[in-house]
Structure formats: structure tokens, C-alpha cells
mmCIF file with all atom_site columns, C-alpha atoms in Angstrom:
data_model
loop_
_atom_site.group_PDB
_atom_site.id
_atom_site.type_symbol
_atom_site.label_atom_id
_atom_site.label_alt_id
_atom_site.label_comp_id
_atom_site.label_asym_id
_atom_site.label_entity_id
_atom_site.label_seq_id
_atom_site.pdbx_PDB_ins_code
_atom_site.Cartn_x
_atom_site.Cartn_y
_atom_site.Cartn_z
_atom_site.occupancy
_atom_site.B_iso_or_equiv
_atom_site.pdbx_formal_charge
_atom_site.auth_seq_id
_atom_site.auth_comp_id
_atom_site.auth_asym_id
_atom_site.auth_atom_id
_atom_site.pdbx_PDB_model_num
ATOM 1   C CA . MET A 1 1   ? 7.743   23.291  9.911   1.00 45.00 ? 228 MET A CA 1
ATOM 2   C CA . GLY A 1 2   ? 5.111   22.772  7.193   1.00 52.00 ? 229 GLY A CA 1
ATOM 3   C CA . ASP A 1 3   ? 4.438   19.502  5.444   1.00 60.00 ? 230 ASP A CA 1
ATOM 4   C CA . SER A 1 4   ? 6.042   20.646  2.189   1.00 69.00 ? 231 SER A CA 1
ATOM 5   C CA . SER A 1 5   ? 9.308   21.658  3.871   1.00 77.00 ? 232 SER A CA 1
ATOM 6   C CA . TYR A 1 6   ? 9.342   18.382  5.813   1.00 76.00 ? 233 TYR A CA 1
ATOM 7   C CA . VAL A 1 7   ? 8.883   16.416  2.588   1.00 77.00 ? 234 VAL A CA 1
ATOM 8   C CA . SER A 1 8   ? 11.540  18.469  0.849   1.00 83.00 ? 235 SER A CA 1
ATOM 9   C CA . ASP A 1 9   ? 13.962  17.899  3.742   1.00 86.00 ? 236 ASP A CA 1
ATOM 10  C CA . LEU A 1 10  ? 13.197  14.181  3.754   1.00 84.00 ? 237 LEU A CA 1
ATOM 11  C CA . ILE A 1 11  ? 13.801  13.814  0.018   1.00 87.00 ? 238 ILE A CA 1
ATOM 12  C CA . THR A 1 12  ? 17.004  15.858  0.314   1.00 90.00 ? 239 THR A CA 1
ATOM 13  C CA . SER A 1 13  ? 18.185  13.534  3.099   1.00 90.00 ? 240 SER A CA 1
ATOM 14  C CA . ILE A 1 14  ? 17.444  10.483  0.966   1.00 90.00 ? 241 ILE A CA 1
ATOM 15  C CA . VAL A 1 15  ? 19.364  11.956  -1.977  1.00 89.00 ? 242 VAL A CA 1
ATOM 16  C CA . ASP A 1 16  ? 22.285  12.816  0.317   1.00 91.00 ? 243 ASP A CA 1
ATOM 17  C CA . LEU A 1 17  ? 22.315  9.261   1.661   1.00 90.00 ? 244 LEU A CA 1
ATOM 18  C CA . LEU A 1 18  ? 22.240  7.793   -1.849  1.00 90.00 ? 245 LEU A CA 1
ATOM 19  C CA . LEU A 1 19  ? 25.135  10.021  -2.922  1.00 88.00 ? 246 LEU A CA 1
ATOM 20  C CA . GLU A 1 20  ? 27.075  9.152   0.242   1.00 89.00 ? 247 GLU A CA 1
ATOM 21  C CA . ARG A 1 21  ? 26.629  5.447   -0.486  1.00 87.00 ? 248 ARG A CA 1
ATOM 22  C CA . SER A 1 22  ? 28.051  5.958   -3.992  1.00 86.00 ? 249 SER A CA 1
ATOM 23  C CA . LYS A 1 23  ? 31.466  6.585   -2.402  1.00 86.00 ? 250 LYS A CA 1
ATOM 24  C CA . ALA A 1 24  ? 31.638  2.871   -1.578  1.00 85.00 ? 251 ALA A CA 1
ATOM 25  C CA . PHE A 1 25  ? 31.981  2.169   -5.301  1.00 81.00 ? 252 PHE A CA 1
ATOM 26  C CA . GLU A 1 26  ? 34.872  4.533   -5.972  1.00 80.00 ? 253 GLU A CA 1
ATOM 27  C CA . GLY A 1 27  ? 37.632  2.692   -7.807  1.00 82.00 ? 254 GLY A CA 1
ATOM 28  C CA . SER A 1 28  ? 35.234  0.108   -9.259  1.00 83.00 ? 255 SER A CA 1
ATOM 29  C CA . ALA A 1 29  ? 34.062  1.543   -12.573 1.00 84.00 ? 256 ALA A CA 1
ATOM 30  C CA . PRO A 1 30  ? 31.478  -1.152  -13.453 1.00 84.00 ? 257 PRO A CA 1
ATOM 31  C CA . HIS A 1 31  ? 29.862  -1.093  -9.995  1.00 85.00 ? 258 HIS A CA 1
ATOM 32  C CA . ALA A 1 32  ? 29.965  2.699   -9.810  1.00 86.00 ? 259 ALA A CA 1
ATOM 33  C CA . ALA A 1 33  ? 28.279  2.948   -13.229 1.00 87.00 ? 260 ALA A CA 1
ATOM 34  C CA . ASP A 1 34  ? 25.556  0.465   -12.188 1.00 88.00 ? 261 ASP A CA 1
ATOM 35  C CA . TYR A 1 35  ? 24.954  2.322   -8.937  1.00 87.00 ? 262 TYR A CA 1
ATOM 36  C CA . ALA A 1 36  ? 24.827  5.698   -10.703 1.00 88.00 ? 263 ALA A CA 1
ATOM 37  C CA . ARG A 1 37  ? 22.323  4.335   -13.236 1.00 88.00 ? 264 ARG A CA 1
ATOM 38  C CA . ASN A 1 38  ? 20.147  2.890   -10.437 1.00 87.00 ? 265 ASN A CA 1
ATOM 39  C CA . VAL A 1 39  ? 20.230  6.164   -8.494  1.00 88.00 ? 266 VAL A CA 1
ATOM 40  C CA . ASN A 1 40  ? 19.311  8.073   -11.650 1.00 89.00 ? 267 ASN A CA 1
ATOM 41  C CA . ASP A 1 41  ? 16.358  5.697   -12.184 1.00 88.00 ? 268 ASP A CA 1
ATOM 42  C CA . VAL A 1 42  ? 14.977  6.258   -8.677  1.00 90.00 ? 269 VAL A CA 1
ATOM 43  C CA . PHE A 1 43  ? 15.089  10.069  -8.601  1.00 88.00 ? 270 PHE A CA 1
ATOM 44  C CA . PRO A 1 44  ? 11.646  10.411  -10.271 1.00 89.00 ? 271 PRO A CA 1
ATOM 45  C CA . VAL A 1 45  ? 10.213  7.957   -7.725  1.00 89.00 ? 272 VAL A CA 1
ATOM 46  C CA . LEU A 1 46  ? 11.267  9.904   -4.644  1.00 88.00 ? 273 LEU A CA 1
ATOM 47  C CA . GLN A 1 47  ? 8.415   12.426  -4.870  1.00 83.00 ? 274 GLN A CA 1
ATOM 48  C CA . LYS A 1 48  ? 5.941   9.535   -5.181  1.00 85.00 ? 275 LYS A CA 1
ATOM 49  C CA . LEU A 1 49  ? 6.965   8.339   -1.720  1.00 79.00 ? 276 LEU A CA 1
ATOM 50  C CA . THR A 1 50  ? 4.766   11.081  -0.268  1.00 76.00 ? 277 THR A CA 1
ATOM 51  C CA . THR A 1 51  ? 1.612   9.843   -1.986  1.00 77.00 ? 278 THR A CA 1
ATOM 52  C CA . GLY A 1 52  ? 2.226   6.122   -2.416  1.00 80.00 ? 279 GLY A CA 1
ATOM 53  C CA . ILE A 1 53  ? 3.860   3.771   -4.855  1.00 84.00 ? 280 ILE A CA 1
ATOM 54  C CA . ASP A 1 54  ? 2.803   0.561   -6.567  1.00 85.00 ? 281 ASP A CA 1
ATOM 55  C CA . VAL A 1 55  ? 4.945   -2.514  -6.190  1.00 87.00 ? 282 VAL A CA 1
ATOM 56  C CA . ASN A 1 56  ? 4.365   -5.902  -7.780  1.00 87.00 ? 283 ASN A CA 1
ATOM 57  C CA . VAL A 1 57  ? 4.899   -8.833  -5.475  1.00 85.00 ? 284 VAL A CA 1
ATOM 58  C CA . LYS A 1 58  ? 6.011   -12.318 -6.413  1.00 83.00 ? 285 LYS A CA 1
ATOM 59  C CA . PHE A 1 59  ? 4.362   -15.026 -4.381  1.00 74.00 ? 286 PHE A CA 1
ATOM 60  C CA . HIS A 1 60  ? 7.214   -17.524 -4.177  1.00 74.00 ? 287 HIS A CA 1
ATOM 61  C CA . ASN A 1 61  ? 8.995   -15.572 -1.428  1.00 74.00 ? 288 ASN A CA 1
ATOM 62  C CA . ALA A 1 62  ? 8.016   -12.875 1.088   1.00 76.00 ? 289 ALA A CA 1
ATOM 63  C CA . HIS A 1 63  ? 11.014  -10.808 -0.062  1.00 83.00 ? 290 HIS A CA 1
ATOM 64  C CA . ALA A 1 64  ? 10.289  -11.183 -3.796  1.00 86.00 ? 291 ALA A CA 1
ATOM 65  C CA . PHE A 1 65  ? 9.163   -8.170  -5.848  1.00 89.00 ? 292 PHE A CA 1
ATOM 66  C CA . GLU A 1 66  ? 9.273   -7.288  -9.523  1.00 91.00 ? 293 GLU A CA 1
ATOM 67  C CA . PRO A 1 67  ? 12.374  -5.160  -10.098 1.00 91.00 ? 294 PRO A CA 1
ATOM 68  C CA . THR A 1 68  ? 11.135  -1.595  -10.598 1.00 91.00 ? 295 THR A CA 1
ATOM 69  C CA . PRO A 1 69  ? 12.487  1.857   -9.752  1.00 90.00 ? 296 PRO A CA 1
ATOM 70  C CA . GLU A 1 70  ? 10.020  1.937   -6.832  1.00 91.00 ? 297 GLU A CA 1
ATOM 71  C CA . VAL A 1 71  ? 11.554  -1.193  -5.312  1.00 91.00 ? 298 VAL A CA 1
ATOM 72  C CA . ALA A 1 72  ? 15.067  0.004   -6.190  1.00 91.00 ? 299 ALA A CA 1
ATOM 73  C CA . VAL A 1 73  ? 14.642  2.967   -3.806  1.00 90.00 ? 300 VAL A CA 1
ATOM 74  C CA . PHE A 1 74  ? 14.415  0.555   -0.894  1.00 90.00 ? 301 PHE A CA 1
ATOM 75  C CA . ASP A 1 75  ? 17.218  -1.653  -2.232  1.00 90.00 ? 302 ASP A CA 1
ATOM 76  C CA . LEU A 1 76  ? 19.561  1.299   -2.581  1.00 90.00 ? 303 LEU A CA 1
ATOM 77  C CA . LEU A 1 77  ? 18.744  2.479   0.937   1.00 89.00 ? 304 LEU A CA 1
ATOM 78  C CA . GLY A 1 78  ? 19.218  -1.012  2.392   1.00 88.00 ? 305 GLY A CA 1
ATOM 79  C CA . ILE A 1 79  ? 15.609  -1.203  3.589   1.00 87.00 ? 306 ILE A CA 1
ATOM 80  C CA . PRO A 1 80  ? 14.201  -4.716  3.260   1.00 86.00 ? 307 PRO A CA 1
ATOM 81  C CA . LEU A 1 81  ? 10.650  -5.024  1.931   1.00 86.00 ? 308 LEU A CA 1
ATOM 82  C CA . LEU A 1 82  ? 8.362   -7.866  2.930   1.00 81.00 ? 309 LEU A CA 1
ATOM 83  C CA . HIS A 1 83  ? 4.888   -8.826  1.822   1.00 79.00 ? 310 HIS A CA 1
ATOM 84  C CA . GLY A 1 84  ? 2.410   -11.325 3.058   1.00 71.00 ? 311 GLY A CA 1
ATOM 85  C CA . TRP A 1 85  ? -1.126  -12.493 2.782   1.00 63.00 ? 312 TRP A CA 1
ATOM 86  C CA . LEU A 1 86  ? -2.770  -14.272 5.652   1.00 64.00 ? 313 LEU A CA 1
ATOM 87  C CA . VAL A 1 87  ? -6.369  -15.341 5.336   1.00 66.00 ? 314 VAL A CA 1
ATOM 88  C CA . ASP A 1 88  ? -7.995  -18.094 7.317   1.00 69.00 ? 315 ASP A CA 1
ATOM 89  C CA . PRO A 1 89  ? -9.066  -20.559 4.589   1.00 64.00 ? 316 PRO A CA 1
ATOM 90  C CA . GLN A 1 90  ? -12.154 -21.393 6.643   1.00 74.00 ? 317 GLN A CA 1
ATOM 91  C CA . ASP A 1 91  ? -13.280 -17.746 6.598   1.00 73.00 ? 318 ASP A CA 1
ATOM 92  C CA . ALA A 1 92  ? -14.919 -17.679 3.147   1.00 70.00 ? 319 ALA A CA 1
ATOM 93  C CA . GLN A 1 93  ? -16.220 -14.112 3.468   1.00 68.00 ? 320 GLN A CA 1
ATOM 94  C CA . THR A 1 94  ? -12.823 -12.655 4.258   1.00 65.00 ? 321 THR A CA 1
ATOM 95  C CA . ALA A 1 95  ? -11.115 -14.760 1.591   1.00 59.00 ? 322 ALA A CA 1
ATOM 96  C CA . ALA A 1 96  ? -13.636 -13.475 -0.970  1.00 57.00 ? 323 ALA A CA 1
ATOM 97  C CA . VAL A 1 97  ? -13.023 -9.837  -0.063  1.00 55.00 ? 324 VAL A CA 1
ATOM 98  C CA . PHE A 1 98  ? -9.259  -10.077 -0.218  1.00 54.00 ? 325 PHE A CA 1
ATOM 99  C CA . GLY A 1 99  ? -9.370  -12.063 -3.431  1.00 48.00 ? 326 GLY A CA 1
ATOM 100 C CA . THR A 1 100 ? -10.900 -9.064  -5.212  1.00 50.00 ? 327 THR A CA 1
ATOM 101 C CA . ARG A 1 101 ? -8.536  -6.332  -4.027  1.00 46.00 ? 328 ARG A CA 1
ATOM 102 C CA . ASN A 1 102 ? -6.079  -6.555  -6.892  1.00 44.00 ? 329 ASN A CA 1
ATOM 103 C CA . ASN A 1 103 ? -3.333  -4.017  -7.610  1.00 51.00 ? 330 ASN A CA 1
ATOM 104 C CA . HIS A 1 104 ? -3.511  -2.518  -4.114  1.00 56.00 ? 331 HIS A CA 1
ATOM 105 C CA . PHE A 1 105 ? -1.158  -2.881  -1.207  1.00 57.00 ? 332 PHE A CA 1
ATOM 106 C CA . ASN A 1 106 ? -3.333  -3.323  1.841   1.00 69.00 ? 333 ASN A CA 1
ATOM 107 C CA . THR A 1 107 ? -2.449  -2.827  5.461   1.00 74.00 ? 334 THR A CA 1
ATOM 108 C CA . LEU A 1 108 ? -4.541  -5.047  7.702   1.00 76.00 ? 335 LEU A CA 1
ATOM 109 C CA . PHE A 1 109 ? -4.783  -4.759  11.437  1.00 77.00 ? 336 PHE A CA 1
ATOM 110 C CA . ALA A 1 110 ? -6.577  -6.971  13.930  1.00 79.00 ? 337 ALA A CA 1
ATOM 111 C CA . PHE A 1 111 ? -7.960  -5.097  16.924  1.00 81.00 ? 338 PHE A CA 1
ATOM 112 C CA . GLU A 1 112 ? -10.378 -6.315  19.579  1.00 85.00 ? 339 GLU A CA 1
ATOM 113 C CA . GLY A 1 113 ? -11.450 -9.302  17.504  1.00 84.00 ? 340 GLY A CA 1
ATOM 114 C CA . ALA A 1 114 ? -12.119 -7.369  14.294  1.00 85.00 ? 341 ALA A CA 1
ATOM 115 C CA . VAL A 1 115 ? -10.127 -6.942  11.078  1.00 84.00 ? 342 VAL A CA 1
ATOM 116 C CA . PHE A 1 116 ? -9.451  -3.418  9.847   1.00 86.00 ? 343 PHE A CA 1
ATOM 117 C CA . LEU A 1 117 ? -8.151  -2.245  6.482   1.00 84.00 ? 344 LEU A CA 1
ATOM 118 C CA . LEU A 1 118 ? -6.119  0.959   6.276   1.00 83.00 ? 345 LEU A CA 1
ATOM 119 C CA . VAL A 1 119 ? -8.094  3.318   4.019   1.00 83.00 ? 346 VAL A CA 1
ATOM 120 C CA . THR A 1 120 ? -5.806  4.430   1.186   1.00 78.00 ? 347 THR A CA 1
ATOM 121 C CA . ASP A 1 121 ? -8.362  5.102   -1.552  1.00 77.00 ? 348 ASP A CA 1
ATOM 122 C CA . ALA A 1 122 ? -7.996  8.580   -3.059  1.00 72.00 ? 349 ALA A CA 1
ATOM 123 C CA . GLY A 1 123 ? -11.760 8.994   -2.768  1.00 75.00 ? 350 GLY A CA 1
ATOM 124 C CA . TYR A 1 124 ? -11.309 9.507   0.971   1.00 77.00 ? 351 TYR A CA 1
ATOM 125 C CA . GLU A 1 125 ? -8.492  12.052  0.841   1.00 75.00 ? 352 GLU A CA 1
ATOM 126 C CA . ARG A 1 126 ? -10.871 14.785  1.994   1.00 79.00 ? 353 ARG A CA 1
ATOM 127 C CA . GLU A 1 127 ? -12.063 12.656  4.905   1.00 82.00 ? 354 GLU A CA 1
ATOM 128 C CA . PRO A 1 128 ? -9.332  13.336  7.485   1.00 82.00 ? 355 PRO A CA 1
ATOM 129 C CA . ASP A 1 129 ? -11.085 11.387  10.252  1.00 85.00 ? 356 ASP A CA 1
ATOM 130 C CA . ILE A 1 130 ? -11.360 8.169   8.244   1.00 86.00 ? 357 ILE A CA 1
ATOM 131 C CA . VAL A 1 131 ? -8.317  5.984   8.835   1.00 86.00 ? 358 VAL A CA 1
ATOM 132 C CA . TRP A 1 132 ? -9.639  2.405   9.011   1.00 87.00 ? 359 TRP A CA 1
ATOM 133 C CA . GLU A 1 133 ? -12.410 0.401   7.356   1.00 88.00 ? 360 GLU A CA 1
ATOM 134 C CA . ARG A 1 134 ? -13.745 -2.355  9.578   1.00 89.00 ? 361 ARG A CA 1
ATOM 135 C CA . LEU A 1 135 ? -14.325 -5.449  7.449   1.00 82.00 ? 362 LEU A CA 1
ATOM 136 C CA . ASP A 1 136 ? -17.654 -6.490  8.895   1.00 76.00 ? 363 ASP A CA 1
ATOM 137 C CA . SER A 1 137 ? -19.000 -8.313  5.857   1.00 69.00 ? 364 SER A CA 1
ATOM 138 C CA . VAL A 1 138 ? -18.725 -8.626  2.088   1.00 62.00 ? 365 VAL A CA 1
ATOM 139 C CA . ASN A 1 139 ? -22.158 -7.142  1.406   1.00 65.00 ? 366 ASN A CA 1
ATOM 140 C CA . GLY A 1 140 ? -20.948 -3.543  1.587   1.00 64.00 ? 367 GLY A CA 1
ATOM 141 C CA . ASP A 1 141 ? -22.077 -2.821  5.143   1.00 71.00 ? 368 ASP A CA 1
ATOM 142 C CA . THR A 1 142 ? -18.732 -1.627  6.455   1.00 78.00 ? 369 THR A CA 1
ATOM 143 C CA . THR A 1 143 ? -17.887 0.724   9.246   1.00 87.00 ? 370 THR A CA 1
ATOM 144 C CA . PHE A 1 144 ? -15.316 3.482   8.864   1.00 89.00 ? 371 PHE A CA 1
ATOM 145 C CA . CYS A 1 145 ? -13.225 4.349   11.886  1.00 90.00 ? 372 CYS A CA 1
ATOM 146 C CA . THR A 1 146 ? -10.815 6.960   13.160  1.00 88.00 ? 373 THR A CA 1
ATOM 147 C CA . GLY A 1 147 ? -7.204  6.217   14.033  1.00 85.00 ? 374 GLY A CA 1
ATOM 148 C CA . ALA A 1 148 ? -8.456  5.303   17.520  1.00 86.00 ? 375 ALA A CA 1
ATOM 149 C CA . PHE A 1 149 ? -10.984 2.828   16.000  1.00 88.00 ? 376 PHE A CA 1
ATOM 150 C CA . SER A 1 150 ? -14.030 4.959   16.866  1.00 89.00 ? 377 SER A CA 1
ATOM 151 C CA . ARG A 1 151 ? -16.889 4.832   14.367  1.00 90.00 ? 378 ARG A CA 1
ATOM 152 C CA . VAL A 1 152 ? -17.053 7.745   11.931  1.00 88.00 ? 379 VAL A CA 1
ATOM 153 C CA . VAL A 1 153 ? -19.545 8.490   9.154   1.00 84.00 ? 380 VAL A CA 1
ATOM 154 C CA . PRO A 1 154 ? -18.035 9.628   5.834   1.00 79.00 ? 381 PRO A CA 1
ATOM 155 C CA . HIS A 1 155 ? -19.150 12.912  4.304   1.00 72.00 ? 382 HIS A CA 1
ATOM 156 C CA . ARG A 1 156 ? -18.676 11.644  0.770   1.00 53.00 ? 383 ARG A CA 1
ATOM 157 C CA . ASP A 1 157 ? -21.252 11.189  -1.972  1.00 55.00 ? 384 ASP A CA 1
ATOM 158 C CA . PRO A 1 158 ? -23.570 8.330   -0.917  1.00 46.00 ? 385 PRO A CA 1
ATOM 159 C CA . ASP A 1 159 ? -23.606 7.040   -4.510  1.00 52.00 ? 386 ASP A CA 1
ATOM 160 C CA . THR A 1 160 ? -19.865 6.274   -4.360  1.00 54.00 ? 387 THR A CA 1
ATOM 161 C CA . LEU A 1 161 ? -19.158 2.637   -3.587  1.00 54.00 ? 388 LEU A CA 1
ATOM 162 C CA . SER A 1 162 ? -16.649 1.505   -0.958  1.00 57.00 ? 389 SER A CA 1
ATOM 163 C CA . TYR A 1 163 ? -14.070 -1.208  -1.603  1.00 52.00 ? 390 TYR A CA 1
ATOM 164 C CA . SER A 1 164 ? -16.226 -3.631  0.341   1.00 55.00 ? 391 SER A CA 1
ATOM 165 C CA . GLN A 1 165 ? -19.313 -2.797  -1.702  1.00 57.00 ? 392 GLN A CA 1
ATOM 166 C CA . VAL A 1 166 ? -17.375 -3.339  -4.933  1.00 57.00 ? 393 VAL A CA 1
ATOM 167 C CA . ALA A 1 167 ? -15.914 -6.571  -3.557  1.00 56.00 ? 394 ALA A CA 1
ATOM 168 C CA . ALA A 1 168 ? -19.387 -7.758  -2.545  1.00 59.00 ? 395 ALA A CA 1
ATOM 169 C CA . ALA A 1 169 ? -20.755 -7.029  -6.019  1.00 57.00 ? 396 ALA A CA 1
ATOM 170 C CA . ILE A 1 170 ? -17.893 -8.888  -7.692  1.00 58.00 ? 397 ILE A CA 1
ATOM 171 C CA . TYR A 1 171 ? -18.239 -11.778 -5.257  1.00 56.00 ? 398 TYR A CA 1
ATOM 172 C CA . ALA A 1 172 ? -21.987 -11.985 -5.905  1.00 58.00 ? 399 ALA A CA 1
ATOM 173 C CA . HIS A 1 173 ? -21.445 -11.824 -9.669  1.00 53.00 ? 400 HIS A CA 1
ATOM 174 C CA . ASN A 1 174 ? -18.807 -14.567 -9.551  1.00 53.00 ? 401 ASN A CA 1
ATOM 175 C CA . ALA A 1 175 ? -21.027 -16.737 -7.330  1.00 54.00 ? 402 ALA A CA 1
ATOM 176 C CA . ASP A 1 176 ? -23.944 -16.289 -9.752  1.00 53.00 ? 403 ASP A CA 1
ATOM 177 C CA . ALA A 1 177 ? -21.726 -17.146 -12.696 1.00 50.00 ? 404 ALA A CA 1
ATOM 178 C CA . ASN A 1 178 ? -20.373 -20.244 -10.897 1.00 50.00 ? 405 ASN A CA 1
ATOM 179 C CA . TYR A 1 179 ? -16.789 -19.004 -11.011 1.00 43.00 ? 406 TYR A CA 1
ATOM 180 C CA . PRO A 1 180 ? -14.382 -20.761 -8.687  1.00 44.00 ? 407 PRO A CA 1
#
């Protein structure tokens, strides 16, 4: 089965599940109308699930997100979302890197004493071997790794900056400008 048929089958299954859940609201006009409106709002989002969605977190609770159609997909399916941010406050380099990665959901993984960031940048979509970026430092000297955490060298344009290089530049600029 090809990727496109798998995706199509998955989206069809999600739609079927959403329609099946609507039966729970039969006989309750206000709730049925709300549910139908919510389902209608999430249909355009379903295709985005294959490439990624943006969600806006609220920091007062690990379950708190801005209400959007993207988050509504998970609500309607009964899938709880959680977010978190754990940085050792004594690790200034790591705190600086993560402080500059705005508007991106990051998946971090600790393995054999190192911290790895799941590579989700569209600039690496033609780099099938690159799965993780080892966060060695904030100066841009990062190591890209395979899914098995073996070192891999990207084939991309050497003039393109990595997240870590951008973070290092922003960190250096902020330090020079005496920003907190």
C-alpha cells in the first residue's frame, strides 16, 4: 500500500469515527449542532495532519492550548494533548537555545547523555537520513544523526543555517546588546 492510499485510508477512518461519535448527540439539538459545527471546522485540518500542524500552548497548564481547529481534531477524537518544557536552569547554553525556538513544537530526546532535537524543518525534507540534531552547543556546531543516532552529514547547501546556528547568532546578538 502506498503512502497516499495509507493517508487517504487514515483520514477516511478519522472522518468515520467523527461521524460515528455524532450519534451520541442525537436527540439533543443544541449539542448536535455544536458538534456538527466543530466537525465541519476540523475537516480542512485533517490533511494537514500528514505534514504537521501548529498549536499554541498556554503555559499555566500542561493541558492548556489556544482553541483552534487543529486542537479541536484531538478534542473531538478524545485524544489528550500535553506540552512541556524542561530545561535545567543551570544549563545556560541549553536554556539559550530553547529560548529562541519560537513558534515550533520540538520533540526532545535524551540518549546516552546527549540531548537530541527531532529535525522537522522543511529544509531537510530531502535529507531522508537526517532524523535528529544533537544539541552539542549554541555556536552552530551541531551534529545531525540518523534514527539510530549515527552521525550523518547533510547534503544541503552549506550556506543554509541550521536552527542551532540561528539560535547561536540570536543569542550572541542578545548578549552583545545586553538583553536579559
